[in-house]
Amino acid sequence: MPYVAAYSNELGPRESELCIEAPRNGVPRIAYVHPRRDDRDAHGNLWARMTRPPEGERGRVMFDCMDPLRQRECMTGLLCQVCARPAETSAGTVFVEWQRPGERGPKPLDRITTDTPPVCGACLPVSLRRCSFLREEQSVRVLLVRKSVISGVSGTLYRVRDDMKRWIPSEQDAYSSFNKPRYPGMLAQRLYRKLRGVTVLETNEIPPALLAAN
């Protein structure tokens, strides 16, 4: 089972768990009623908390969704999205990309920003063979990446209700670059990396050094 896959009974925070916080700079921001030390990343973004049912009581696997915290873990540490082992090698790191809905064509190789964690050499051939989406999607590209840089987050954007007491969702999948001021009402659910030094690999010609790395 892919490590980053979400389960149907892993649920995000309720609106009643959120509050308005006024930090020292005076700009109100979204926060939890009962804060924890690890709620925010180094850029001050508040991350979605997820319920964690016991492993034997997990619900249906949602292959087309990623758990926010496992996705963040894999993107931060360049861990394989399937097995959670290190995916970075001396030859580079492999990412699998495809054309998203609304995109007019493949992204230029020097302009790719992704929220999809890498894949290690051991899991890559298995994923390409067993994942029906990767087998059938014509725009799939296997990318060997020399360097990647954490660049931003996306998630649900909230706005303050008129009575200034509660947050209500106003936009889904909003993106916030680390090069710009963050949104005070952002509940982060995805971490992104910019890919640099990208080479497209043929799926039937993966370098042996990558396959043997793990």
PDB file of C-alpha atoms in Angstrom:
ATOM      1  CA  MET A   1       0.000   0.000   0.000  1.00  0.00           C
ATOM      2  CA  PRO A   2       1.477   3.435  -0.912  1.00  0.00           C
ATOM      3  CA  TYR A   3       2.699   5.157   2.232  1.00  0.00           C
ATOM      4  CA  VAL A   4       1.240   8.544   1.257  1.00  0.00           C
ATOM      5  CA  ALA A   5      -2.223   7.208   0.367  1.00  0.00           C
ATOM      6  CA  ALA A   6      -5.098   8.589   2.438  1.00  0.00           C
ATOM      7  CA  TYR A   7      -7.708   6.454   4.175  1.00  0.00           C
ATOM      8  CA  SER A   8     -11.413   7.244   4.224  1.00  0.00           C
ATOM      9  CA  ASN A   9     -11.592   7.536   8.022  1.00  0.00           C
ATOM     10  CA  GLU A  10      -8.521   9.744   8.429  1.00  0.00           C
ATOM     11  CA  LEU A  11     -10.278  13.069   8.857  1.00  0.00           C
ATOM     12  CA  GLY A  12      -9.096  16.659   9.014  1.00  0.00           C
ATOM     13  CA  PRO A  13      -9.917  19.214  11.712  1.00  0.00           C
ATOM     14  CA  ARG A  14     -13.443  20.462  12.337  1.00  0.00           C
ATOM     15  CA  GLU A  15     -14.110  24.185  12.055  1.00  0.00           C
ATOM     16  CA  SER A  16     -14.902  24.218  15.779  1.00  0.00           C
ATOM     17  CA  GLU A  17     -11.249  23.267  16.420  1.00  0.00           C
ATOM     18  CA  LEU A  18     -10.019  26.444  14.724  1.00  0.00           C
ATOM     19  CA  CYS A  19      -9.765  29.905  16.225  1.00  0.00           C
ATOM     20  CA  ILE A  20      -8.404  33.373  15.508  1.00  0.00           C
ATOM     21  CA  GLU A  21      -4.990  34.129  16.958  1.00  0.00           C
ATOM     22  CA  ALA A  22      -3.470  37.597  17.212  1.00  0.00           C
ATOM     23  CA  PRO A  23       0.331  37.267  17.347  1.00  0.00           C
ATOM     24  CA  ARG A  24       2.738  40.048  18.292  1.00  0.00           C
ATOM     25  CA  ASN A  25       2.752  41.553  14.788  1.00  0.00           C
ATOM     26  CA  GLY A  26      -0.976  42.200  15.143  1.00  0.00           C
ATOM     27  CA  VAL A  27      -2.080  40.312  12.012  1.00  0.00           C
ATOM     28  CA  PRO A  28      -4.840  37.795  12.919  1.00  0.00           C
ATOM     29  CA  ARG A  29      -4.106  34.282  11.732  1.00  0.00           C
ATOM     30  CA  ILE A  30      -5.747  30.885  11.796  1.00  0.00           C
ATOM     31  CA  ALA A  31      -4.825  28.654  14.739  1.00  0.00           C
ATOM     32  CA  TYR A  32      -6.063  25.688  16.746  1.00  0.00           C
ATOM     33  CA  VAL A  33      -8.081  26.181  19.909  1.00  0.00           C
ATOM     34  CA  HIS A  34      -5.659  23.805  21.611  1.00  0.00           C
ATOM     35  CA  PRO A  35      -2.285  24.487  19.952  1.00  0.00           C
ATOM     36  CA  ARG A  36       0.648  22.106  19.739  1.00  0.00           C
ATOM     37  CA  ARG A  37       4.310  22.849  19.223  1.00  0.00           C
ATOM     38  CA  ASP A  38       4.437  21.150  15.805  1.00  0.00           C
ATOM     39  CA  ASP A  39       1.274  22.737  14.344  1.00  0.00           C
ATOM     40  CA  ARG A  40       3.244  25.156  12.146  1.00  0.00           C
ATOM     41  CA  ASP A  41       6.140  24.790   9.762  1.00  0.00           C
ATOM     42  CA  ALA A  42       9.222  26.997   9.732  1.00  0.00           C
ATOM     43  CA  HIS A  43       7.370  29.550   7.566  1.00  0.00           C
ATOM     44  CA  GLY A  44       4.480  29.889  10.006  1.00  0.00           C
ATOM     45  CA  ASN A  45       1.925  27.939   7.991  1.00  0.00           C
ATOM     46  CA  LEU A  46      -0.634  26.039  10.042  1.00  0.00           C
ATOM     47  CA  TRP A  47      -0.881  22.379   8.967  1.00  0.00           C
ATOM     48  CA  ALA A  48      -4.009  20.249   8.936  1.00  0.00           C
ATOM     49  CA  ARG A  49      -4.234  17.727  11.745  1.00  0.00           C
ATOM     50  CA  MET A  50      -5.555  14.301  10.810  1.00  0.00           C
ATOM     51  CA  THR A  51      -7.281  11.664  12.891  1.00  0.00           C
ATOM     52  CA  ARG A  52      -5.304   8.426  13.186  1.00  0.00           C
ATOM     53  CA  PRO A  53      -7.432   5.275  13.551  1.00  0.00           C
ATOM     54  CA  PRO A  54      -5.561   2.156  14.743  1.00  0.00           C
ATOM     55  CA  GLU A  55      -3.807   0.431  11.845  1.00  0.00           C
ATOM     56  CA  GLY A  56      -6.230  -2.509  11.912  1.00  0.00           C
ATOM     57  CA  GLU A  57      -9.227  -0.171  11.794  1.00  0.00           C
ATOM     58  CA  ARG A  58      -8.261   1.995   8.859  1.00  0.00           C
ATOM     59  CA  GLY A  59     -10.988   2.600   6.322  1.00  0.00           C
ATOM     60  CA  ARG A  60     -10.956   2.394   2.535  1.00  0.00           C
ATOM     61  CA  VAL A  61      -7.692   3.271   0.793  1.00  0.00           C
ATOM     62  CA  MET A  62      -8.081   6.395  -1.348  1.00  0.00           C
ATOM     63  CA  PHE A  63      -5.418   5.912  -3.993  1.00  0.00           C
ATOM     64  CA  ASP A  64      -6.165   9.265  -5.645  1.00  0.00           C
ATOM     65  CA  CYS A  65      -5.640  11.240  -2.399  1.00  0.00           C
ATOM     66  CA  MET A  66      -2.591  11.827  -0.231  1.00  0.00           C
ATOM     67  CA  ASP A  67      -2.560  12.162   3.528  1.00  0.00           C
ATOM     68  CA  PRO A  68      -1.301  15.715   4.256  1.00  0.00           C
ATOM     69  CA  LEU A  69       1.142  14.791   6.998  1.00  0.00           C
ATOM     70  CA  ARG A  70       2.614  11.737   5.262  1.00  0.00           C
ATOM     71  CA  GLN A  71       2.926  13.773   2.062  1.00  0.00           C
ATOM     72  CA  ARG A  72       4.738  16.506   3.980  1.00  0.00           C
ATOM     73  CA  GLU A  73       7.049  13.947   5.601  1.00  0.00           C
ATOM     74  CA  CYS A  74       8.009  12.451   2.236  1.00  0.00           C
ATOM     75  CA  MET A  75       8.521  15.809   0.543  1.00  0.00           C
ATOM     76  CA  THR A  76      10.586  17.191   3.404  1.00  0.00           C
ATOM     77  CA  GLY A  77      12.894  14.177   3.647  1.00  0.00           C
ATOM     78  CA  LEU A  78      12.781  13.111  -0.023  1.00  0.00           C
ATOM     79  CA  LEU A  79      11.301   9.773   1.007  1.00  0.00           C
ATOM     80  CA  CYS A  80       9.659   7.343  -1.383  1.00  0.00           C
ATOM     81  CA  GLN A  81       5.904   7.849  -1.553  1.00  0.00           C
ATOM     82  CA  VAL A  82       5.376   4.073  -1.693  1.00  0.00           C
ATOM     83  CA  CYS A  83       7.699   2.612   0.974  1.00  0.00           C
ATOM     84  CA  ALA A  84       8.835   5.764   2.870  1.00  0.00           C
ATOM     85  CA  ARG A  85      12.536   4.861   2.455  1.00  0.00           C
ATOM     86  CA  PRO A  86      15.071   7.454   1.196  1.00  0.00           C
ATOM     87  CA  ALA A  87      14.601   8.118  -2.525  1.00  0.00           C
ATOM     88  CA  GLU A  88      17.568  10.426  -3.064  1.00  0.00           C
ATOM     89  CA  THR A  89      20.662   8.821  -4.620  1.00  0.00           C
ATOM     90  CA  SER A  90      24.043   9.972  -5.896  1.00  0.00           C
ATOM     91  CA  ALA A  91      22.562   9.849  -9.418  1.00  0.00           C
ATOM     92  CA  GLY A  92      19.609  12.050  -8.473  1.00  0.00           C
ATOM     93  CA  THR A  93      16.015  11.609  -7.360  1.00  0.00           C
ATOM     94  CA  VAL A  94      13.171  10.192  -9.434  1.00  0.00           C
ATOM     95  CA  PHE A  95       9.819  11.971  -9.641  1.00  0.00           C
ATOM     96  CA  VAL A  96       6.854  10.786 -11.717  1.00  0.00           C
ATOM     97  CA  GLU A  97       4.845  13.602 -13.295  1.00  0.00           C
ATOM     98  CA  TRP A  98       1.842  13.893 -15.610  1.00  0.00           C
ATOM     99  CA  GLN A  99      -0.354  16.564 -17.144  1.00  0.00           C
ATOM    100  CA  ARG A 100      -2.940  17.844 -14.671  1.00  0.00           C
ATOM    101  CA  PRO A 101      -6.508  18.853 -15.605  1.00  0.00           C
ATOM    102  CA  GLY A 102      -6.533  22.362 -17.033  1.00  0.00           C
ATOM    103  CA  GLU A 103      -2.923  22.262 -18.218  1.00  0.00           C
ATOM    104  CA  ARG A 104      -2.523  22.886 -21.936  1.00  0.00           C
ATOM    105  CA  GLY A 105       0.548  20.748 -22.370  1.00  0.00           C
ATOM    106  CA  PRO A 106       3.591  19.312 -20.631  1.00  0.00           C
ATOM    107  CA  LYS A 107       5.397  21.771 -18.379  1.00  0.00           C
ATOM    108  CA  PRO A 108       8.851  22.882 -19.538  1.00  0.00           C
ATOM    109  CA  LEU A 109      11.466  20.893 -17.654  1.00  0.00           C
ATOM    110  CA  ASP A 110      12.856  24.031 -16.005  1.00  0.00           C
ATOM    111  CA  ARG A 111       9.452  25.123 -14.648  1.00  0.00           C
ATOM    112  CA  ILE A 112       8.132  22.084 -12.829  1.00  0.00           C
ATOM    113  CA  THR A 113       6.806  22.519  -9.302  1.00  0.00           C
ATOM    114  CA  THR A 114       5.292  19.377  -7.826  1.00  0.00           C
ATOM    115  CA  ASP A 115       3.421  18.147  -4.770  1.00  0.00           C
ATOM    116  CA  THR A 116       4.005  14.496  -5.681  1.00  0.00           C
ATOM    117  CA  PRO A 117       6.737  12.866  -3.544  1.00  0.00           C
ATOM    118  CA  PRO A 118       9.577  10.970  -5.240  1.00  0.00           C
ATOM    119  CA  VAL A 119       9.781   7.241  -5.873  1.00  0.00           C
ATOM    120  CA  CYS A 120      12.762   5.068  -4.945  1.00  0.00           C
ATOM    121  CA  GLY A 121      14.500   2.763  -7.405  1.00  0.00           C
ATOM    122  CA  ALA A 122      13.003  -0.387  -5.897  1.00  0.00           C
ATOM    123  CA  CYS A 123       9.398   0.865  -6.047  1.00  0.00           C
ATOM    124  CA  LEU A 124       9.563   2.597  -9.437  1.00  0.00           C
ATOM    125  CA  PRO A 125       9.234  -0.439 -11.749  1.00  0.00           C
ATOM    126  CA  VAL A 126       6.551  -1.948  -9.518  1.00  0.00           C
ATOM    127  CA  SER A 127       4.565   1.292  -9.557  1.00  0.00           C
ATOM    128  CA  LEU A 128       4.793   1.648 -13.329  1.00  0.00           C
ATOM    129  CA  ARG A 129       3.665  -1.931 -13.760  1.00  0.00           C
ATOM    130  CA  ARG A 130       0.887  -2.197 -11.182  1.00  0.00           C
ATOM    131  CA  CYS A 131      -0.628   1.285 -10.976  1.00  0.00           C
ATOM    132  CA  SER A 132      -3.447   1.430 -13.519  1.00  0.00           C
ATOM    133  CA  PHE A 133      -3.312   5.232 -13.699  1.00  0.00           C
ATOM    134  CA  LEU A 134       0.399   5.271 -14.562  1.00  0.00           C
ATOM    135  CA  ARG A 135      -0.102   2.514 -17.137  1.00  0.00           C
ATOM    136  CA  GLU A 136      -2.982   4.278 -18.887  1.00  0.00           C
ATOM    137  CA  GLU A 137      -2.129   7.984 -18.556  1.00  0.00           C
ATOM    138  CA  GLN A 138      -0.404   9.028 -21.786  1.00  0.00           C
ATOM    139  CA  SER A 139       1.250  12.125 -20.320  1.00  0.00           C
ATOM    140  CA  VAL A 140       3.240  10.295 -17.608  1.00  0.00           C
ATOM    141  CA  ARG A 141       6.915  11.234 -17.514  1.00  0.00           C
ATOM    142  CA  VAL A 142       9.625   9.711 -15.325  1.00  0.00           C
ATOM    143  CA  LEU A 143      12.002  12.483 -14.309  1.00  0.00           C
ATOM    144  CA  LEU A 144      15.522  12.196 -12.954  1.00  0.00           C
ATOM    145  CA  VAL A 145      16.095  15.312 -10.874  1.00  0.00           C
ATOM    146  CA  ARG A 146      19.532  16.572  -9.884  1.00  0.00           C
ATOM    147  CA  LYS A 147      18.218  19.012  -7.277  1.00  0.00           C
ATOM    148  CA  SER A 148      14.872  20.031  -5.803  1.00  0.00           C
ATOM    149  CA  VAL A 149      14.005  22.902  -3.484  1.00  0.00           C
ATOM    150  CA  ILE A 150      11.033  23.200  -1.131  1.00  0.00           C
ATOM    151  CA  SER A 151       9.038  26.108  -2.536  1.00  0.00           C
ATOM    152  CA  GLY A 152       5.569  26.457  -1.025  1.00  0.00           C
ATOM    153  CA  VAL A 153       2.384  24.921   0.306  1.00  0.00           C
ATOM    154  CA  SER A 154      -1.221  24.582  -0.751  1.00  0.00           C
ATOM    155  CA  GLY A 155      -4.400  23.938   1.159  1.00  0.00           C
ATOM    156  CA  THR A 156      -7.723  25.365   2.206  1.00  0.00           C
ATOM    157  CA  LEU A 157      -7.989  29.121   2.467  1.00  0.00           C
ATOM    158  CA  TYR A 158     -10.272  30.386   5.217  1.00  0.00           C
ATOM    159  CA  ARG A 159     -11.757  33.827   5.807  1.00  0.00           C
ATOM    160  CA  VAL A 160     -12.998  35.305   9.063  1.00  0.00           C
ATOM    161  CA  ARG A 161     -16.746  35.301   9.532  1.00  0.00           C
ATOM    162  CA  ASP A 162     -18.486  38.685   9.834  1.00  0.00           C
ATOM    163  CA  ASP A 163     -18.793  38.322  13.610  1.00  0.00           C
ATOM    164  CA  MET A 164     -14.978  37.881  13.792  1.00  0.00           C
ATOM    165  CA  LYS A 165     -15.397  34.704  15.863  1.00  0.00           C
ATOM    166  CA  ARG A 166     -14.948  31.841  13.382  1.00  0.00           C
ATOM    167  CA  TRP A 167     -13.141  30.892  10.212  1.00  0.00           C
ATOM    168  CA  ILE A 168     -15.092  29.614   7.216  1.00  0.00           C
ATOM    169  CA  PRO A 169     -13.553  27.996   4.096  1.00  0.00           C
ATOM    170  CA  SER A 170     -13.418  30.237   1.037  1.00  0.00           C
ATOM    171  CA  GLU A 171     -11.063  28.478  -1.424  1.00  0.00           C
ATOM    172  CA  GLN A 172      -9.717  24.971  -1.958  1.00  0.00           C
ATOM    173  CA  ASP A 173      -6.221  24.103  -3.189  1.00  0.00           C
ATOM    174  CA  ALA A 174      -4.897  27.649  -2.859  1.00  0.00           C
ATOM    175  CA  TYR A 175      -1.129  27.879  -3.389  1.00  0.00           C
ATOM    176  CA  SER A 176       1.221  29.944  -1.226  1.00  0.00           C
ATOM    177  CA  SER A 177       4.820  30.392  -2.366  1.00  0.00           C
ATOM    178  CA  PHE A 178       7.537  30.697   0.248  1.00  0.00           C
ATOM    179  CA  ASN A 179       8.856  33.661  -1.749  1.00  0.00           C
ATOM    180  CA  LYS A 180       5.738  35.689  -0.932  1.00  0.00           C
ATOM    181  CA  PRO A 181       3.925  36.651   2.285  1.00  0.00           C
ATOM    182  CA  ARG A 182       1.898  33.695   3.535  1.00  0.00           C
ATOM    183  CA  TYR A 183      -1.886  33.690   3.818  1.00  0.00           C
ATOM    184  CA  PRO A 184      -2.935  34.137   7.477  1.00  0.00           C
ATOM    185  CA  GLY A 185      -6.035  32.011   6.799  1.00  0.00           C
ATOM    186  CA  MET A 186      -4.245  29.081   5.122  1.00  0.00           C
ATOM    187  CA  LEU A 187      -4.611  25.533   6.465  1.00  0.00           C
ATOM    188  CA  ALA A 188      -1.770  23.751   4.679  1.00  0.00           C
ATOM    189  CA  GLN A 189      -2.270  20.263   3.220  1.00  0.00           C
ATOM    190  CA  ARG A 190       0.475  19.915   0.597  1.00  0.00           C
ATOM    191  CA  LEU A 191       4.180  20.732   0.429  1.00  0.00           C
ATOM    192  CA  TYR A 192       5.763  21.579  -2.936  1.00  0.00           C
ATOM    193  CA  ARG A 193       9.220  21.308  -4.470  1.00  0.00           C
ATOM    194  CA  LYS A 194      10.711  23.046  -7.486  1.00  0.00           C
ATOM    195  CA  LEU A 195      12.638  20.594  -9.650  1.00  0.00           C
ATOM    196  CA  ARG A 196      16.036  21.558 -11.079  1.00  0.00           C
ATOM    197  CA  GLY A 197      18.380  19.754 -13.459  1.00  0.00           C
ATOM    198  CA  VAL A 198      15.622  17.567 -14.885  1.00  0.00           C
ATOM    199  CA  THR A 199      16.117  14.725 -17.383  1.00  0.00           C
ATOM    200  CA  VAL A 200      13.284  12.653 -18.837  1.00  0.00           C
ATOM    201  CA  LEU A 201      13.847   8.897 -18.576  1.00  0.00           C
ATOM    202  CA  GLU A 202      12.289   6.288 -20.817  1.00  0.00           C
ATOM    203  CA  THR A 203      10.208   3.950 -18.671  1.00  0.00           C
ATOM    204  CA  ASN A 204      11.899   0.906 -20.195  1.00  0.00           C
ATOM    205  CA  GLU A 205      15.412   2.333 -19.867  1.00  0.00           C
ATOM    206  CA  ILE A 206      15.788   3.189 -16.160  1.00  0.00           C
ATOM    207  CA  PRO A 207      19.511   3.333 -15.275  1.00  0.00           C
ATOM    208  CA  PRO A 208      20.571   0.234 -13.288  1.00  0.00           C
ATOM    209  CA  ALA A 209      22.220   2.485 -10.686  1.00  0.00           C
ATOM    210  CA  LEU A 210      18.820   3.876  -9.753  1.00  0.00           C
ATOM    211  CA  LEU A 211      17.124   0.493  -9.594  1.00  0.00           C
ATOM    212  CA  ALA A 212      19.873  -0.892  -7.384  1.00  0.00           C
ATOM    213  CA  ALA A 213      20.047   2.119  -5.073  1.00  0.00           C
ATOM    214  CA  ASN A 214      17.602   0.649  -2.560  1.00  0.00           C
TER     215      ASN A 214
END
